[in-house]
PDB file of C-alpha atoms in Angstrom:
ATOM      1  CA  MET U   1      -6.114 -29.508   7.721  1.00  0.00           C
ATOM      2  CA  GLU U   2      -9.283 -30.723   5.875  1.00  0.00           C
ATOM      3  CA  ILE U   3     -11.896 -28.010   5.876  1.00  0.00           C
ATOM      4  CA  GLU U   4     -15.535 -28.961   5.864  1.00  0.00           C
ATOM      5  CA  LYS U   5     -17.705 -28.452   2.624  1.00  0.00           C
ATOM      6  CA  ARG U   6     -19.449 -24.932   2.597  1.00  0.00           C
ATOM      7  CA  LYS U   7     -23.360 -24.919   2.448  1.00  0.00           C
ATOM      8  CA  PRO U   8     -24.518 -22.450  -0.186  1.00  0.00           C
ATOM      9  CA  SER U   9     -26.319 -19.612   1.299  1.00  0.00           C
ATOM     10  CA  GLY U  10     -29.076 -18.958  -1.348  1.00  0.00           C
ATOM     11  CA  ARG U  11     -27.566 -15.629  -2.559  1.00  0.00           C
ATOM     12  CA  GLU U  12     -25.524 -17.358  -5.307  1.00  0.00           C
ATOM     13  CA  LYS U  13     -27.078 -16.842  -8.644  1.00  0.00           C
ATOM     14  CA  ASP U  14     -25.571 -19.888 -10.565  1.00  0.00           C
ATOM     15  CA  GLU U  15     -23.341 -23.079 -10.400  1.00  0.00           C
ATOM     16  CA  ALA U  16     -20.341 -21.132 -11.654  1.00  0.00           C
ATOM     17  CA  SER U  17     -20.540 -18.592  -8.617  1.00  0.00           C
ATOM     18  CA  ILE U  18     -20.961 -21.627  -6.124  1.00  0.00           C
ATOM     19  CA  LYS U  19     -17.716 -23.211  -7.528  1.00  0.00           C
ATOM     20  CA  LEU U  20     -15.764 -19.866  -7.573  1.00  0.00           C
ATOM     21  CA  LEU U  21     -16.586 -19.334  -4.037  1.00  0.00           C
ATOM     22  CA  SER U  22     -15.564 -22.915  -3.043  1.00  0.00           C
ATOM     23  CA  LYS U  23     -12.401 -22.521  -4.943  1.00  0.00           C
ATOM     24  CA  LEU U  24     -11.423 -19.179  -3.294  1.00  0.00           C
ATOM     25  CA  ARG U  25     -12.456 -20.753   0.111  1.00  0.00           C
ATOM     26  CA  ASP U  26      -9.900 -23.600  -0.688  1.00  0.00           C
ATOM     27  CA  GLU U  27      -7.298 -21.157  -1.782  1.00  0.00           C
ATOM     28  CA  LEU U  28      -7.655 -19.232   1.646  1.00  0.00           C
ATOM     29  CA  HIS U  29      -6.578 -22.270   3.440  1.00  0.00           C
ATOM     30  CA  SER U  30      -3.696 -22.745   1.108  1.00  0.00           C
ATOM     31  CA  GLN U  31      -0.036 -23.476   1.992  1.00  0.00           C
ATOM     32  CA  HIS U  32       1.135 -20.673  -0.248  1.00  0.00           C
ATOM     33  CA  ALA U  33       1.024 -17.205   1.150  1.00  0.00           C
ATOM     34  CA  SER U  34       0.411 -15.435  -2.140  1.00  0.00           C
ATOM     35  CA  ASN U  35      -2.616 -17.567  -2.919  1.00  0.00           C
ATOM     36  CA  ARG U  36      -4.049 -17.022   0.643  1.00  0.00           C
ATOM     37  CA  ARG U  37      -3.709 -13.120   0.122  1.00  0.00           C
ATOM     38  CA  GLN U  38      -5.015 -13.112  -3.404  1.00  0.00           C
ATOM     39  CA  ALA U  39      -8.108 -15.294  -2.559  1.00  0.00           C
ATOM     40  CA  ALA U  40      -8.672 -12.866   0.535  1.00  0.00           C
ATOM     41  CA  PHE U  41      -8.608 -10.039  -1.666  1.00  0.00           C
ATOM     42  CA  ASN U  42     -11.035 -11.376  -4.290  1.00  0.00           C
ATOM     43  CA  LEU U  43     -13.396 -12.432  -1.366  1.00  0.00           C
ATOM     44  CA  SER U  44     -13.268  -8.783  -0.249  1.00  0.00           C
ATOM     45  CA  TRP U  45     -15.055  -7.913  -3.488  1.00  0.00           C
ATOM     46  CA  MET U  46     -17.799 -10.433  -3.021  1.00  0.00           C
ATOM     47  CA  GLN U  47     -20.103  -8.788  -0.596  1.00  0.00           C
ATOM     48  CA  GLU U  48     -21.934 -10.959   1.789  1.00  0.00           C
ATOM     49  CA  ASP U  49     -20.545 -14.366   0.683  1.00  0.00           C
ATOM     50  CA  GLY U  50     -17.067 -13.057   0.904  1.00  0.00           C
ATOM     51  CA  LEU U  51     -17.765 -11.677   4.286  1.00  0.00           C
ATOM     52  CA  GLU U  52     -19.050 -14.780   5.369  1.00  0.00           C
ATOM     53  CA  ILE U  53     -16.219 -16.923   4.072  1.00  0.00           C
ATOM     54  CA  LEU U  54     -13.754 -14.597   5.628  1.00  0.00           C
ATOM     55  CA  GLN U  55     -15.586 -14.551   9.033  1.00  0.00           C
ATOM     56  CA  ALA U  56     -15.735 -18.241   8.956  1.00  0.00           C
ATOM     57  CA  ALA U  57     -12.049 -18.657   8.334  1.00  0.00           C
ATOM     58  CA  LEU U  58     -11.111 -16.040  11.091  1.00  0.00           C
ATOM     59  CA  PHE U  59     -13.182 -17.680  13.847  1.00  0.00           C
ATOM     60  CA  SER U  60     -12.352 -21.193  12.774  1.00  0.00           C
ATOM     61  CA  LYS U  61      -9.545 -23.572  14.069  1.00  0.00           C
ATOM     62  CA  ALA U  62      -7.494 -22.773  11.060  1.00  0.00           C
ATOM     63  CA  HIS U  63      -3.665 -21.896  11.105  1.00  0.00           C
ATOM     64  CA  VAL U  64      -2.890 -18.354  12.103  1.00  0.00           C
ATOM     65  CA  THR U  65      -1.736 -17.667   8.658  1.00  0.00           C
ATOM     66  CA  THR U  66      -5.167 -18.285   7.200  1.00  0.00           C
ATOM     67  CA  LYS U  67      -6.552 -16.082   9.946  1.00  0.00           C
ATOM     68  CA  ASN U  68      -4.051 -13.256   8.889  1.00  0.00           C
ATOM     69  CA  ALA U  69      -5.207 -13.581   5.217  1.00  0.00           C
ATOM     70  CA  ALA U  70      -8.779 -13.418   6.321  1.00  0.00           C
ATOM     71  CA  THR U  71      -8.129 -10.135   8.134  1.00  0.00           C
ATOM     72  CA  TYR U  72      -6.321  -8.886   5.010  1.00  0.00           C
ATOM     73  CA  GLY U  73      -9.525  -9.609   3.118  1.00  0.00           C
ATOM     74  CA  LEU U  74     -11.646  -8.000   5.721  1.00  0.00           C
ATOM     75  CA  ARG U  75      -9.488  -4.805   5.910  1.00  0.00           C
ATOM     76  CA  ASN U  76      -9.994  -4.521   1.950  1.00  0.00           C
ATOM     77  CA  MET U  77     -13.636  -4.798   2.253  1.00  0.00           C
ATOM     78  CA  ARG U  78     -15.186  -1.765   0.116  1.00  0.00           C
ATOM     79  CA  GLY U  79     -18.373   0.261   0.426  1.00  0.00           C
ATOM     80  CA  ARG U  80     -21.196  -0.868   2.563  1.00  0.00           C
ATOM     81  CA  MET U  81     -19.496  -3.853   3.723  1.00  0.00           C
ATOM     82  CA  LYS U  82     -16.710  -1.907   5.180  1.00  0.00           C
ATOM     83  CA  LYS U  83     -18.808  -1.373   8.391  1.00  0.00           C
ATOM     84  CA  MET U  84     -19.564  -5.059   8.537  1.00  0.00           C
ATOM     85  CA  ALA U  85     -16.098  -6.137   8.280  1.00  0.00           C
ATOM     86  CA  LEU U  86     -14.885  -3.709  11.073  1.00  0.00           C
ATOM     87  CA  GLU U  87     -17.536  -5.184  13.351  1.00  0.00           C
ATOM     88  CA  VAL U  88     -16.371  -8.517  12.644  1.00  0.00           C
ATOM     89  CA  LEU U  89     -12.773  -7.582  13.367  1.00  0.00           C
ATOM     90  CA  LYS U  90     -13.950  -5.844  16.727  1.00  0.00           C
ATOM     91  CA  GLU U  91     -16.065  -8.994  17.504  1.00  0.00           C
ATOM     92  CA  GLY U  92     -12.849 -11.054  16.973  1.00  0.00           C
ATOM     93  CA  LEU U  93     -11.121  -9.237  19.759  1.00  0.00           C
ATOM     94  CA  LYS U  94     -13.353 -10.814  22.255  1.00  0.00           C
ATOM     95  CA  HIS U  95     -12.871 -14.344  20.690  1.00  0.00           C
ATOM     96  CA  SER U  96     -11.465 -17.258  22.950  1.00  0.00           C
ATOM     97  CA  SER U  97      -8.610 -18.011  20.761  1.00  0.00           C
ATOM     98  CA  SER U  98      -5.494 -16.000  21.360  1.00  0.00           C
ATOM     99  CA  ASP U  99      -4.498 -16.356  17.676  1.00  0.00           C
ATOM    100  CA  THR U 100      -7.786 -14.597  16.520  1.00  0.00           C
ATOM    101  CA  ARG U 101      -7.513 -11.851  19.295  1.00  0.00           C
ATOM    102  CA  ASP U 102      -4.022 -11.159  18.164  1.00  0.00           C
ATOM    103  CA  VAL U 103      -4.658 -11.009  14.445  1.00  0.00           C
ATOM    104  CA  CYS U 104      -7.711  -8.801  15.059  1.00  0.00           C
ATOM    105  CA  LYS U 105      -5.928  -6.343  17.045  1.00  0.00           C
ATOM    106  CA  SER U 106      -3.072  -5.980  14.510  1.00  0.00           C
ATOM    107  CA  ALA U 107      -5.725  -5.724  11.723  1.00  0.00           C
ATOM    108  CA  LEU U 108      -7.504  -2.767  13.686  1.00  0.00           C
ATOM    109  CA  LEU U 109      -4.166  -0.974  14.519  1.00  0.00           C
ATOM    110  CA  ARG U 110      -3.278  -1.141  10.651  1.00  0.00           C
ATOM    111  CA  LEU U 111      -6.741   0.190   9.815  1.00  0.00           C
ATOM    112  CA  GLU U 112      -6.001   3.156  12.194  1.00  0.00           C
ATOM    113  CA  GLY U 113      -2.473   3.642  10.887  1.00  0.00           C
ATOM    114  CA  LYS U 114      -0.871   3.306  14.071  1.00  0.00           C
ATOM    115  CA  MET U 115       1.052   0.069  13.175  1.00  0.00           C
ATOM    116  CA  GLU U 116       4.249   0.512  11.422  1.00  0.00           C
ATOM    117  CA  LYS U 117       5.217  -1.865   8.492  1.00  0.00           C
ATOM    118  CA  LYS U 118       8.146  -4.242   9.165  1.00  0.00           C
ATOM    119  CA  PRO U 119      11.060  -3.453   7.252  1.00  0.00           C
ATOM    120  CA  SER U 120      11.916  -5.644   4.061  1.00  0.00           C
ATOM    121  CA  SER U 121      14.705  -8.246   4.362  1.00  0.00           C
ATOM    122  CA  LYS U 122      16.483  -6.338   1.680  1.00  0.00           C
ATOM    123  CA  CYS U 123      16.861  -3.182   3.821  1.00  0.00           C
ATOM    124  CA  SER U 124      18.888  -4.489   6.729  1.00  0.00           C
ATOM    125  CA  ALA U 125      19.500  -2.517   9.769  1.00  0.00           C
ATOM    126  CA  ARG U 126      23.350  -2.391   9.131  1.00  0.00           C
ATOM    127  CA  LYS U 127      24.663   0.812   7.488  1.00  0.00           C
ATOM    128  CA  SER U 128      27.346   0.484   5.210  1.00  0.00           C
ATOM    129  CA  LYS U 129      30.869   1.450   6.207  1.00  0.00           C
ATOM    130  CA  TYR U 130      31.303   3.482   2.842  1.00  0.00           C
ATOM    131  CA  GLU U 131      29.605   6.711   2.202  1.00  0.00           C
ATOM    132  CA  ILE U 132      28.483   7.618  -1.249  1.00  0.00           C
ATOM    133  CA  ARG U 133      29.361  11.377  -1.920  1.00  0.00           C
ATOM    134  CA  ASP U 134      28.703  13.535  -4.950  1.00  0.00           C
ATOM    135  CA  ILE U 135      31.437  15.142  -6.819  1.00  0.00           C
ATOM    136  CA  PRO U 136      31.461  18.812  -5.879  1.00  0.00           C
ATOM    137  CA  ARG U 137      30.572  21.351  -8.622  1.00  0.00           C
ATOM    138  CA  GLY U 138      33.100  23.932  -9.918  1.00  0.00           C
ATOM    139  CA  PRO U 139      32.784  27.516 -10.357  1.00  0.00           C
ATOM    140  CA  ARG U 140      31.064  27.429 -13.678  1.00  0.00           C
ATOM    141  CA  GLY U 141      28.356  25.240 -12.343  1.00  0.00           C
ATOM    142  CA  ASN U 142      29.568  21.897 -13.785  1.00  0.00           C
ATOM    143  CA  ARG U 143      31.203  18.952 -12.165  1.00  0.00           C
ATOM    144  CA  GLN U 144      35.241  19.493 -11.791  1.00  0.00           C
ATOM    145  CA  GLN U 145      37.273  17.289 -13.848  1.00  0.00           C
ATOM    146  CA  ARG U 146      40.243  16.145 -12.059  1.00  0.00           C
ATOM    147  CA  THR U 147      42.034  13.827 -14.611  1.00  0.00           C
ATOM    148  CA  VAL U 148      45.287  15.178 -16.056  1.00  0.00           C
ATOM    149  CA  GLY U 149      44.298  13.869 -19.673  1.00  0.00           C
ATOM    150  CA  MET U 150      41.125  16.072 -19.617  1.00  0.00           C
ATOM    151  CA  MET U 151      43.303  19.088 -18.380  1.00  0.00           C
ATOM    152  CA  ARG U 152      45.617  18.911 -21.488  1.00  0.00           C
ATOM    153  CA  SER U 153      42.886  18.816 -23.926  1.00  0.00           C
ATOM    154  CA  HIS U 154      41.662  22.040 -22.718  1.00  0.00           C
ATOM    155  CA  ASN U 155      45.036  23.721 -23.122  1.00  0.00           C
ATOM    156  CA  ARG U 156      45.929  25.899 -26.091  1.00  0.00           C
ATOM    157  CA  ARG U 157      49.234  24.486 -26.285  1.00  0.00           C
ATOM    158  CA  GLY U 158      49.795  21.672 -28.447  1.00  0.00           C
ATOM    159  CA  PRO U 159      50.317  18.005 -27.378  1.00  0.00           C
ATOM    160  CA  ILE U 160      54.139  18.490 -26.886  1.00  0.00           C
ATOM    161  CA  GLY U 161      54.224  20.764 -23.809  1.00  0.00           C
ATOM    162  CA  ASN U 162      55.201  24.418 -24.087  1.00  0.00           C
ATOM    163  CA  ARG U 163      55.910  24.708 -27.657  1.00  0.00           C
ATOM    164  CA  ARG U 164      53.885  27.080 -29.700  1.00  0.00           C
ATOM    165  CA  SER U 165      52.054  26.127 -32.768  1.00  0.00           C
ATOM    166  CA  PRO U 166      53.545  27.417 -36.100  1.00  0.00           C
ATOM    167  CA  ARG U 167      50.765  29.991 -36.424  1.00  0.00           C
ATOM    168  CA  ASP U 168      52.472  32.158 -34.024  1.00  0.00           C
TER     169      ASP U 168
END
């Protein structure tokens, strides 16, 4: 999906900041999830300009993954922008797009701490049929040795059974 060019707001100080904002805006609409999240996080540190770009992405006809990244950036806003970001998320609950409403609802639930994180794919719901147990401790507090070779080395008798050593 081709996004329209952003008009500078006048708050940008120089050409480098304009280029940076346009680069981050393009990354927010990227195909790669990690690039979208990183761009949203970087935009969250950019005060009004970042808020404006994230808000535009949230209320646009962009894909739901872009809207999800935008809410991630809005959730990570700091300082005086935090209150404005919350207002944008609450405004998204009344939006005509169901994708925007759903994404804003889950973002607000995450901010309140009521939404649980999804389990990672590495931690499956299946339990192993084998239980890992610890070796019980012996009377002296150390782990019991149950091998025959180790028991012989602790005997006072020599390596040949019941014979006594020549010292006796």
